[in-house]
CSV table of C-alpha atoms and ligand atoms in Angstrom, one decimal:
chain,number,residue,atom,x,y,z
A,26,MET,CA,16.4,111.5,-78.4
A,27,ALA,CA,17.8,113.9,-75.9
A,28,PHE,CA,17.0,117.0,-73.8
A,29,LEU,CA,18.7,120.3,-74.5
A,30,VAL,CA,19.5,122.6,-71.6
A,31,THR,CA,20.7,126.1,-72.4
A,32,GLY,CA,22.8,128.0,-69.9
A,33,GLY,CA,23.7,124.7,-68.1
A,34,CYS,CA,27.1,126.1,-67.0
A,35,GLY,CA,25.4,128.9,-64.9
A,36,PHE,CA,24.0,128.7,-61.4
A,37,ILE,CA,20.5,127.4,-61.9
A,38,GLY,CA,21.2,125.6,-65.1
A,39,SER,CA,24.0,123.5,-63.6
A,40,ASN,CA,21.8,122.5,-60.6
A,41,PHE,CA,19.1,121.6,-63.1
A,42,VAL,CA,21.3,119.4,-65.3
A,43,ARG,CA,22.4,117.5,-62.2
A,44,LEU,CA,18.8,117.0,-61.2
A,45,LEU,CA,17.9,115.9,-64.7
A,46,ARG,CA,20.6,113.3,-64.8
A,47,ARG,CA,19.3,111.8,-61.5
A,48,ALA,CA,15.6,112.1,-62.4
A,49,GLU,CA,15.7,111.0,-66.0
A,50,PRO,CA,18.8,108.7,-66.0
A,51,ARG,CA,18.0,107.2,-69.5
A,52,GLN,CA,17.8,110.6,-71.2
A,53,ARG,CA,20.8,112.1,-72.8
A,54,VAL,CA,21.4,115.7,-71.9
A,55,VAL,CA,23.1,118.3,-74.1
A,56,ASN,CA,24.1,121.6,-72.5
A,57,LEU,CA,24.5,124.6,-74.9
A,58,ASP,CA,26.3,127.4,-73.2
A,59,ALA,CA,28.3,130.4,-74.5
A,60,LEU,CA,30.5,130.5,-71.3
A,61,THR,CA,29.9,134.2,-70.6
A,62,TYR,CA,31.5,135.6,-67.4
A,63,ALA,CA,28.7,133.7,-65.5
A,64,GLY,CA,29.2,130.4,-67.2
A,65,ASN,CA,31.7,128.0,-65.6
A,66,PRO,CA,32.2,124.4,-66.9
A,67,ALA,CA,33.6,123.5,-63.5
A,68,ASN,CA,30.0,123.8,-62.2
A,69,LEU,CA,29.4,120.4,-63.9
A,70,SER,CA,32.9,118.9,-63.5
A,71,ASP,CA,31.3,115.9,-61.7
A,72,LEU,CA,29.6,114.9,-65.0
A,73,GLU,CA,32.9,114.9,-67.0
A,74,ASN,CA,32.8,111.1,-67.4
A,75,ASP,CA,29.1,110.8,-67.8
A,76,SER,CA,28.5,109.4,-71.3
A,77,SER,CA,24.9,110.6,-71.3
A,78,TYR,CA,25.9,114.3,-70.8
A,79,GLN,CA,27.4,116.4,-73.5
A,80,PHE,CA,28.6,120.1,-73.4
A,81,VAL,CA,28.4,122.2,-76.5
A,82,HIS,CA,30.2,125.6,-76.4
A,83,GLY,CA,28.0,128.1,-78.3
A,84,ASP,CA,25.6,131.0,-78.4
A,85,ILE,CA,21.8,130.5,-78.5
A,86,SER,CA,21.7,133.4,-81.0
A,87,ASP,CA,23.7,131.4,-83.5
A,88,ARG,CA,20.9,129.9,-85.7
A,89,PRO,CA,23.1,127.6,-87.8
A,90,LEU,CA,24.7,126.2,-84.6
A,91,VAL,CA,21.3,125.8,-82.8
A,92,ASP,CA,19.8,124.1,-85.9
A,93,ARG,CA,22.8,121.7,-85.9
A,94,VAL,CA,22.5,120.9,-82.2
A,95,LEU,CA,18.8,120.3,-82.4
A,96,SER,CA,19.0,117.9,-85.4
A,97,GLU,CA,22.3,116.1,-84.6
A,98,HIS,CA,21.0,115.2,-81.1
A,99,SER,CA,17.3,114.7,-82.1
A,100,ILE,CA,16.3,117.1,-79.3
A,101,GLU,CA,12.9,116.3,-77.8
A,102,ALA,CA,12.6,119.0,-75.2
A,103,VAL,CA,14.3,122.3,-74.6
A,104,PHE,CA,14.9,123.8,-71.1
A,105,HIS,CA,15.9,127.4,-71.7
A,106,PHE,CA,17.9,128.9,-68.8
A,107,ALA,CA,20.6,130.8,-70.8
A,108,ALA,CA,20.3,134.5,-70.1
A,109,GLU,CA,22.1,137.6,-68.9
A,110,SER,CA,20.7,137.5,-65.3
A,111,HIS,CA,22.0,140.4,-63.2
A,112,VAL,CA,19.9,143.5,-62.7
A,113,ASP,CA,22.8,145.8,-61.8
A,114,ARG,CA,24.7,144.8,-65.0
A,115,SER,CA,21.6,145.6,-67.1
A,116,ILE,CA,21.6,149.1,-65.6
A,117,LEU,CA,25.2,149.6,-66.6
A,118,ASP,CA,24.6,148.2,-70.2
A,119,SER,CA,21.4,146.7,-71.5
A,120,GLY,CA,22.9,145.6,-74.8
A,121,PRO,CA,23.9,142.0,-73.9
A,122,PHE,CA,20.5,141.6,-72.2
A,123,ILE,CA,18.6,142.4,-75.4
A,124,ARG,CA,20.9,140.3,-77.5
A,125,THR,CA,20.7,137.1,-75.4
A,126,ASN,CA,17.4,137.4,-73.6
A,127,VAL,CA,15.3,138.7,-76.5
A,128,LEU,CA,17.1,137.9,-79.7
A,129,GLY,CA,18.7,134.7,-78.4
A,130,THR,CA,15.3,133.4,-77.1
A,131,GLN,CA,13.7,134.3,-80.5
A,132,THR,CA,16.4,132.4,-82.3
A,133,LEU,CA,16.2,129.3,-80.1
A,134,LEU,CA,12.4,129.4,-80.1
A,135,ASP,CA,12.1,129.6,-84.0
A,136,ALA,CA,14.7,126.9,-84.4
A,137,SER,CA,13.0,124.6,-81.8
A,138,ARG,CA,9.7,125.0,-83.6
A,139,ALA,CA,11.3,124.3,-87.0
A,140,ALA,CA,12.9,121.2,-85.5
A,141,LYS,CA,9.6,120.0,-84.1
A,142,VAL,CA,10.7,119.9,-80.5
A,143,ARG,CA,8.0,118.4,-78.4
A,144,ARG,CA,8.0,120.9,-75.5
A,145,PHE,CA,9.9,124.2,-74.9
A,146,VAL,CA,10.3,125.2,-71.2
A,147,HIS,CA,11.1,128.9,-70.9
A,148,VAL,CA,12.7,129.8,-67.6
A,149,SER,CA,11.6,133.3,-66.6
A,150,THR,CA,11.4,135.3,-63.5
A,151,ASP,CA,9.0,137.0,-61.1
A,152,GLU,CA,10.7,140.3,-62.0
A,153,VAL,CA,8.5,140.5,-65.1
A,154,TYR,CA,5.6,141.5,-62.8
A,155,GLY,CA,7.3,144.6,-61.5
A,156,SER,CA,7.1,145.6,-57.8
A,157,LEU,CA,4.6,145.0,-55.0
A,158,GLY,CA,3.7,147.3,-52.1
A,159,GLU,CA,3.3,146.1,-48.5
A,160,GLU,CA,0.5,143.7,-49.4
A,161,GLY,CA,-0.4,141.1,-52.0
A,162,PHE,CA,1.3,138.5,-54.2
A,163,PHE,CA,2.2,138.0,-57.8
A,164,SER,CA,0.0,135.5,-59.5
A,165,GLU,CA,0.2,134.2,-63.1
A,166,THR,CA,-2.6,136.7,-64.0
A,167,THR,CA,-0.7,139.7,-62.6
A,168,PRO,CA,0.0,142.0,-65.6
A,169,LEU,CA,3.6,142.2,-66.7
A,170,ALA,CA,5.2,145.5,-65.6
A,171,PRO,CA,9.0,145.1,-65.7
A,172,ASN,CA,11.0,147.9,-64.1
A,173,SER,CA,14.7,147.1,-65.0
A,174,PRO,CA,16.3,146.5,-68.4
A,175,TYR,CA,16.9,142.9,-67.2
A,176,ALA,CA,13.2,142.5,-66.3
A,177,ALA,CA,12.1,144.2,-69.6
A,178,SER,CA,14.3,141.8,-71.6
A,179,LYS,CA,12.8,138.8,-69.8
A,180,ALA,CA,9.2,140.0,-70.2
A,181,SER,CA,9.9,140.5,-73.9
A,182,SER,CA,11.1,136.9,-74.1
A,183,ASP,CA,8.0,135.7,-72.3
A,184,MET,CA,5.9,137.6,-74.8
A,185,LEU,CA,7.7,135.9,-77.7
A,186,VAL,CA,7.1,132.5,-76.1
A,187,ARG,CA,3.5,133.3,-75.5
A,188,ALA,CA,3.0,134.5,-79.1
A,189,CYS,CA,4.7,131.4,-80.5
A,190,HIS,CA,2.2,129.2,-78.7
A,191,HIS,CA,-0.8,131.3,-79.6
A,192,THR,CA,0.2,131.7,-83.3
A,193,HIS,CA,1.8,128.5,-84.2
A,194,GLY,CA,0.4,126.1,-81.5
A,195,PHE,CA,4.0,125.3,-80.4
A,196,ASP,CA,4.0,123.5,-77.0
A,197,THR,CA,5.6,126.0,-74.6
A,198,VAL,CA,5.5,126.3,-70.8
A,199,ILE,CA,6.8,129.4,-68.9
A,200,THR,CA,8.1,129.3,-65.3
A,201,ARG,CA,8.5,132.4,-63.2
A,202,CYS,CA,10.5,132.0,-60.0
A,203,SER,CA,11.5,134.3,-57.2
A,204,ASN,CA,15.1,134.8,-55.9
A,205,ASN,CA,17.2,131.6,-55.8
A,206,TYR,CA,20.1,130.8,-53.5
A,207,GLY,CA,22.3,127.8,-53.1
A,208,PRO,CA,25.6,126.3,-54.4
A,209,TYR,CA,27.3,127.6,-57.6
A,210,GLN,CA,25.7,131.1,-57.5
A,211,PHE,CA,27.9,133.7,-59.0
A,212,PRO,CA,29.1,136.1,-56.3
A,213,GLU,CA,27.6,139.2,-57.9
A,214,LYS,CA,24.2,138.2,-56.4
A,215,LEU,CA,23.4,139.2,-52.8
A,216,ILE,CA,23.7,136.0,-50.8
A,217,PRO,CA,27.1,134.8,-52.3
A,218,LEU,CA,28.4,138.3,-52.4
A,219,VAL,CA,27.7,138.7,-48.6
A,220,ILE,CA,29.2,135.3,-47.9
A,221,SER,CA,32.4,135.9,-50.0
A,222,ASN,CA,32.8,139.4,-48.6
A,223,ILE,CA,32.5,138.1,-45.0
A,224,GLU,CA,35.1,135.4,-45.8
A,225,ALA,CA,37.4,138.1,-47.3
A,226,GLY,CA,36.9,140.5,-44.4
A,227,LEU,CA,35.3,143.1,-46.7
A,228,PRO,CA,32.3,145.4,-45.9
A,229,ILE,CA,28.8,144.4,-46.9
A,230,PRO,CA,27.1,146.8,-49.3
A,231,VAL,CA,23.4,147.2,-48.7
A,232,TYR,CA,21.5,149.2,-51.2
A,233,GLY,CA,19.6,152.1,-49.7
A,234,ASN,CA,17.8,151.4,-46.4
A,235,GLY,CA,17.8,147.6,-47.0
A,236,LEU,CA,14.1,147.4,-46.5
A,237,GLN,CA,13.4,145.9,-49.9
A,238,VAL,CA,11.8,142.4,-49.7
A,239,ARG,CA,12.7,139.3,-51.7
A,240,ASP,CA,11.1,135.9,-51.6
A,241,TRP,CA,13.9,133.3,-51.2
A,242,ILE,CA,13.8,129.8,-52.7
A,243,HIS,CA,16.5,127.1,-52.7
A,244,VAL,CA,17.8,126.4,-56.2
A,245,ALA,CA,16.9,122.7,-55.7
A,246,ASP,CA,13.2,123.6,-55.3
A,247,HIS,CA,13.3,125.8,-58.4
A,248,ALA,CA,15.0,123.1,-60.4
A,249,ALA,CA,12.3,120.6,-59.3
A,250,GLY,CA,9.6,123.2,-60.3
A,251,VAL,CA,11.0,123.4,-63.8
A,252,LEU,CA,11.0,119.7,-64.2
A,253,ALA,CA,7.5,119.5,-62.8
A,254,ALA,CA,6.4,122.1,-65.3
A,255,PHE,CA,7.9,120.0,-68.1
A,256,ARG,CA,6.2,116.8,-66.9
A,257,ASN,CA,2.8,118.1,-65.8
A,258,GLY,CA,2.4,121.6,-67.1
A,259,LYS,CA,-0.3,122.6,-69.6
A,260,ALA,CA,0.9,123.9,-73.0
A,261,GLY,CA,0.7,127.7,-73.2
A,262,GLU,CA,0.6,128.1,-69.5
A,263,ALA,CA,2.8,130.0,-67.0
A,264,TYR,CA,3.6,128.7,-63.5
A,265,ASN,CA,5.0,130.8,-60.6
A,266,PHE,CA,7.4,129.3,-58.1
A,267,GLY,CA,8.4,130.9,-54.8
A,268,GLY,CA,9.7,130.0,-51.4
A,269,ARG,CA,7.0,131.5,-49.3
A,270,CYS,CA,10.0,133.1,-47.5
A,271,GLU,CA,9.9,136.9,-47.6
A,272,LYS,CA,12.9,138.7,-46.0
A,273,THR,CA,14.1,142.3,-46.0
A,274,ASN,CA,17.6,142.6,-47.4
A,275,ILE,CA,18.9,144.0,-44.2
A,276,SER,CA,17.5,141.2,-42.0
A,277,LEU,CA,19.0,138.6,-44.4
A,278,VAL,CA,22.4,140.3,-44.3
A,279,LYS,CA,22.2,140.3,-40.5
A,280,THR,CA,21.2,136.6,-40.4
A,281,LEU,CA,24.3,135.8,-42.5
A,282,LEU,CA,26.6,137.9,-40.4
A,283,ASN,CA,25.3,136.1,-37.3
A,284,LEU,CA,25.5,132.7,-38.9
A,285,MET,CA,29.2,133.4,-39.8
A,286,GLY,CA,30.0,134.9,-36.5
A,287,LYS,CA,30.8,138.4,-37.8
A,288,PRO,CA,29.7,141.8,-36.4
A,289,GLU,CA,26.9,144.0,-37.9
A,290,THR,CA,29.4,146.9,-38.1
A,291,LEU,CA,30.6,145.3,-41.4
A,292,ILE,CA,27.3,146.6,-43.0
A,293,ARG,CA,27.7,149.7,-45.3
A,294,HIS,CA,24.5,151.4,-46.6
A,295,VAL,CA,25.5,152.4,-50.2
A,296,ALA,CA,23.7,154.3,-52.9
A,297,ASP,CA,20.4,152.6,-53.8
A,298,ARG,CA,19.9,150.7,-57.1
A,299,PRO,CA,18.2,153.0,-59.6
A,300,GLY,CA,14.5,151.9,-60.0
A,301,HIS,CA,15.0,149.4,-57.1
A,302,ASP,CA,11.9,147.1,-56.9
A,303,ARG,CA,10.5,147.3,-53.4
A,304,ARG,CA,9.0,143.9,-52.8
A,305,TYR,CA,8.5,140.6,-54.6
A,306,ALA,CA,6.2,137.9,-53.2
A,307,ILE,CA,4.9,134.9,-55.1
A,308,ASP,CA,1.6,133.1,-55.0
A,309,CYS,CA,2.7,129.6,-56.1
A,310,SER,CA,-0.6,127.9,-55.4
A,311,LYS,CA,-1.2,127.1,-59.1
A,312,ALA,CA,2.1,125.1,-59.3
A,313,GLU,CA,1.2,123.3,-56.0
A,314,ARG,CA,-2.3,122.5,-57.3
A,315,GLU,CA,-1.6,121.6,-60.9
A,316,LEU,CA,2.0,120.3,-60.9
A,317,GLY,CA,2.1,118.5,-57.6
A,318,TRP,CA,5.1,120.7,-56.7
A,319,GLN,CA,6.0,122.1,-53.3
A,320,VAL,CA,8.8,123.8,-51.5
A,321,ARG,CA,10.9,121.2,-49.7
A,322,VAL,CA,14.1,123.0,-48.5
A,323,ASP,CA,13.7,124.8,-45.1
A,324,PHE,CA,15.3,128.3,-45.4
A,325,SER,CA,17.4,128.1,-42.3
A,326,LYS,CA,18.9,124.8,-43.3
A,327,GLY,CA,19.3,125.8,-46.9
A,328,LEU,CA,21.1,129.0,-45.9
A,329,ALA,CA,23.4,127.2,-43.5
A,330,ASP,CA,24.2,124.6,-46.1
A,331,THR,CA,24.9,127.3,-48.7
A,332,VAL,CA,27.4,129.0,-46.3
A,333,GLY,CA,28.9,125.6,-45.7
A,334,TRP,CA,29.2,125.0,-49.5
A,335,TYR,CA,31.0,128.4,-50.1
A,336,ARG,CA,33.3,127.7,-47.1
A,337,ALA,CA,34.1,124.2,-48.4
A,338,ASN,CA,34.8,125.5,-52.0
A,339,PRO,CA,37.1,128.6,-51.6
A,340,GLY,CA,38.8,127.7,-54.9
A,341,TRP,CA,35.5,128.1,-56.8
A,342,VAL,CA,35.2,131.8,-55.7
A,343,GLU,CA,38.9,132.3,-56.1
A,344,THR,CA,38.7,131.3,-59.8
A,345,ILE,CA,36.0,133.9,-60.4
A,346,ARG,CA,38.3,136.6,-59.1
A,347,SER,CA,39.2,137.2,-62.7
A,348,GLY,CA,40.1,140.6,-64.1
A,349,ASP,CA,36.6,140.9,-65.4
A,350,TYR,CA,34.8,140.4,-62.1
A,351,ARG,CA,37.3,142.7,-60.3
A,352,ARG,CA,36.6,145.5,-62.9
A,353,TYR,CA,32.8,145.0,-62.5
A,354,TYR,CA,33.1,145.1,-58.7
A,355,GLN,CA,35.2,148.3,-58.7
A,356,SER,CA,32.7,150.1,-61.0
A,357,GLN,CA,29.7,148.9,-59.1
A,358,TYR,CA,30.9,149.5,-55.5
A,359,GLY,CA,33.8,152.0,-56.0
A,360,HIS,CA,36.4,149.9,-54.2
A,361,ARG,CA,38.3,146.7,-54.8
A,362,GLY,CA,36.3,143.7,-53.7
A,363,VAL,CA,36.7,140.0,-53.8
B,19,NAD,P1,23.6,132.8,-64.5
B,19,NAD,O1,24.0,134.2,-64.9
B,19,NAD,O2,24.2,132.1,-63.4
B,19,NAD,O3,23.9,131.8,-65.8
B,19,NAD,C1,23.5,132.1,-67.1
B,19,NAD,C2,24.2,131.1,-68.0
B,19,NAD,O4,23.7,131.4,-69.4
B,19,NAD,C3,25.7,131.1,-68.0
B,19,NAD,O5,26.2,129.8,-68.0
B,19,NAD,C4,26.0,131.8,-69.3
B,19,NAD,O6,27.3,131.4,-69.9
B,19,NAD,C5,24.9,131.3,-70.2
B,19,NAD,N1,24.6,132.2,-71.3
B,19,NAD,C6,24.5,133.6,-71.3
B,19,NAD,N2,24.3,134.1,-72.5
B,19,NAD,C7,24.3,133.0,-73.4
B,19,NAD,C8,24.1,132.9,-74.8
B,19,NAD,N3,23.9,133.9,-75.6
B,19,NAD,N4,24.1,131.6,-75.3
B,19,NAD,C9,24.3,130.5,-74.5
B,19,NAD,N5,24.5,130.6,-73.2
B,19,NAD,C10,24.5,131.8,-72.6
B,19,NAD,O7,22.0,132.8,-64.4
B,19,NAD,P2,21.1,132.0,-63.4
B,19,NAD,O8,21.0,132.8,-62.1
B,19,NAD,O9,21.5,130.6,-63.3
B,19,NAD,O10,19.7,132.2,-64.1
B,19,NAD,C11,19.3,131.2,-65.1
B,19,NAD,C12,17.9,131.5,-65.6
B,19,NAD,O11,17.0,131.6,-64.6
B,19,NAD,C13,17.9,132.9,-66.3
B,19,NAD,O12,17.0,132.8,-67.4
B,19,NAD,C14,17.2,133.8,-65.2
B,19,NAD,O13,16.5,134.9,-65.8
B,19,NAD,C15,16.3,132.8,-64.6
B,19,NAD,N6,16.0,133.1,-63.1
B,19,NAD,C16,17.0,133.4,-62.2
B,19,NAD,C17,16.7,133.6,-60.9
B,19,NAD,C18,17.7,133.8,-59.8
B,19,NAD,O14,17.4,134.1,-58.7
B,19,NAD,N7,19.0,133.7,-60.2
B,19,NAD,C19,15.3,133.5,-60.5
B,19,NAD,C20,14.3,133.3,-61.4
B,19,NAD,C21,14.7,133.1,-62.8
B,20,DAU,O1,13.5,137.6,-58.4
B,20,DAU,C1,14.2,136.8,-59.3
B,20,DAU,C2,15.5,137.5,-59.7
B,20,DAU,O2,16.3,137.5,-58.6
B,20,DAU,C3,16.2,136.9,-60.9
B,20,DAU,O3,15.3,137.0,-62.0
B,20,DAU,C4,17.5,137.5,-61.2
B,20,DAU,O4,18.2,136.9,-62.2
B,20,DAU,C5,18.3,137.5,-59.9
B,20,DAU,O5,19.6,138.2,-60.1
B,20,DAU,C6,17.6,138.1,-58.7
B,20,DAU,O6,17.4,139.5,-58.9
B,20,DAU,P1,17.6,140.5,-57.7
B,20,DAU,O7,18.0,141.9,-58.2
B,20,DAU,O8,16.5,140.5,-56.7
B,20,DAU,O9,18.9,139.8,-57.0
B,20,DAU,P2,20.2,140.4,-56.3
B,20,DAU,O10,20.9,139.3,-55.7
B,20,DAU,O11,21.0,141.2,-57.3
B,20,DAU,O12,19.7,141.4,-55.2
B,20,DAU,C7,18.8,140.9,-54.2
B,20,DAU,C8,18.4,142.2,-53.3
B,20,DAU,O13,19.6,142.6,-52.6
B,20,DAU,C9,17.9,143.3,-54.2
B,20,DAU,O14,16.9,144.0,-53.5
B,20,DAU,C10,19.2,144.2,-54.3
B,20,DAU,C11,19.9,144.0,-53.0
B,20,DAU,N1,21.4,144.1,-53.1
B,20,DAU,C12,22.0,143.4,-54.0
B,20,DAU,C13,23.4,143.5,-54.1
B,20,DAU,C14,24.1,142.7,-55.2
B,20,DAU,C15,22.1,144.9,-52.1
B,20,DAU,O15,21.5,145.5,-51.2
B,20,DAU,N2,23.4,144.9,-52.2
B,20,DAU,C16,24.1,144.3,-53.2
B,20,DAU,O16,25.4,144.4,-53.3
């Protein structure tokens, strides 16, 4: 018997695989990852000699491959992280988002049901709920109202998972988390982008007025939430996770500049993201009550540690400075970046 993690070479997946090896040392872990631009096997290089961990290079949309992985490894539970995850890229081209997030999830779900997997944990996002005004929080009963192609693809996958439970009685649990930060996050996302631009002496692009609000959670707390949902969640349910840590983008950028000893004159207000969601804030009381989960990482400490991690691992960002990421940065920001 083994656990299957999809997208384990990405940011959250790699942090989750590491947690799983610590928390369930007797379970074998298989990581199925297509190694897109965001997947980096080096994120799990510390597990190279771990005989209970195995990497399989492949796509979740490849049904024969998924069938083989599920049966060869007698997969008992699936933790589904694999996705196209960046909103700005979904605005440039939604095709890969539909292929992986919708069709890939459908393939993985159907194959998992056919293979009689005991539980399927679908890792989703708070972005499926749309945007909040000044007040209120997303709860699990908030209607889904996705605003970006990324969010629409994730909401579609949530619906497929929900329908699979309702129609076939398949044991599924959905997790919906707010904005993660921490080690191994791809530098297209706000926090690592700001850190790596500061390190490279580049300007910091802030979309629009920077007054949009995100609820930040350390990746270790999200990973612990996914595991708690697997262990204690009720079949067919969704659970929200958030950091109870709302920040405007502009205040977060200023905090990082301050932390890294750089002036606020590096800030550049650039064209806003089309359809930019104003505010996300999560009510995670259901997860606290029913899963025994709670946020553990203090934001100031988590952020300082994250800056420390990027500073201690310049080679990691350096490797990502591939032709592909350069091209994306140029088309997104109009100048050469990291
Ligand atoms: P990421 O972009 O860092 O990693 C995605 C991983 O999935 C990569 O390793 C990539 O190679 C792999 N992948 C992509 N398409 C694949 C395919 N077709 N087959 C197999 N592997 C494939 O993403 P992340 O930020 O770690 O997010 C992981 C999951 O968590 C996603 O489902 C995302 O929607 C969700 N999520 C992310 C956040 C966040 O703040 N980053 C918050 C809530 C939920
Ligand atoms: O809420 C969960 C979601 O958080 C996840 O589902 C997504 O996978 C993840 O990418 C993240 O989405 P966001 O769009 O909120 O994250 P991002 O880091 O791209 O942007 C955070 C905020 O910062 C957002 O309001 C846009 C803004 N921003 C972002 C970038 C990259 C800027 O102002 N400038 C930038 O250059």
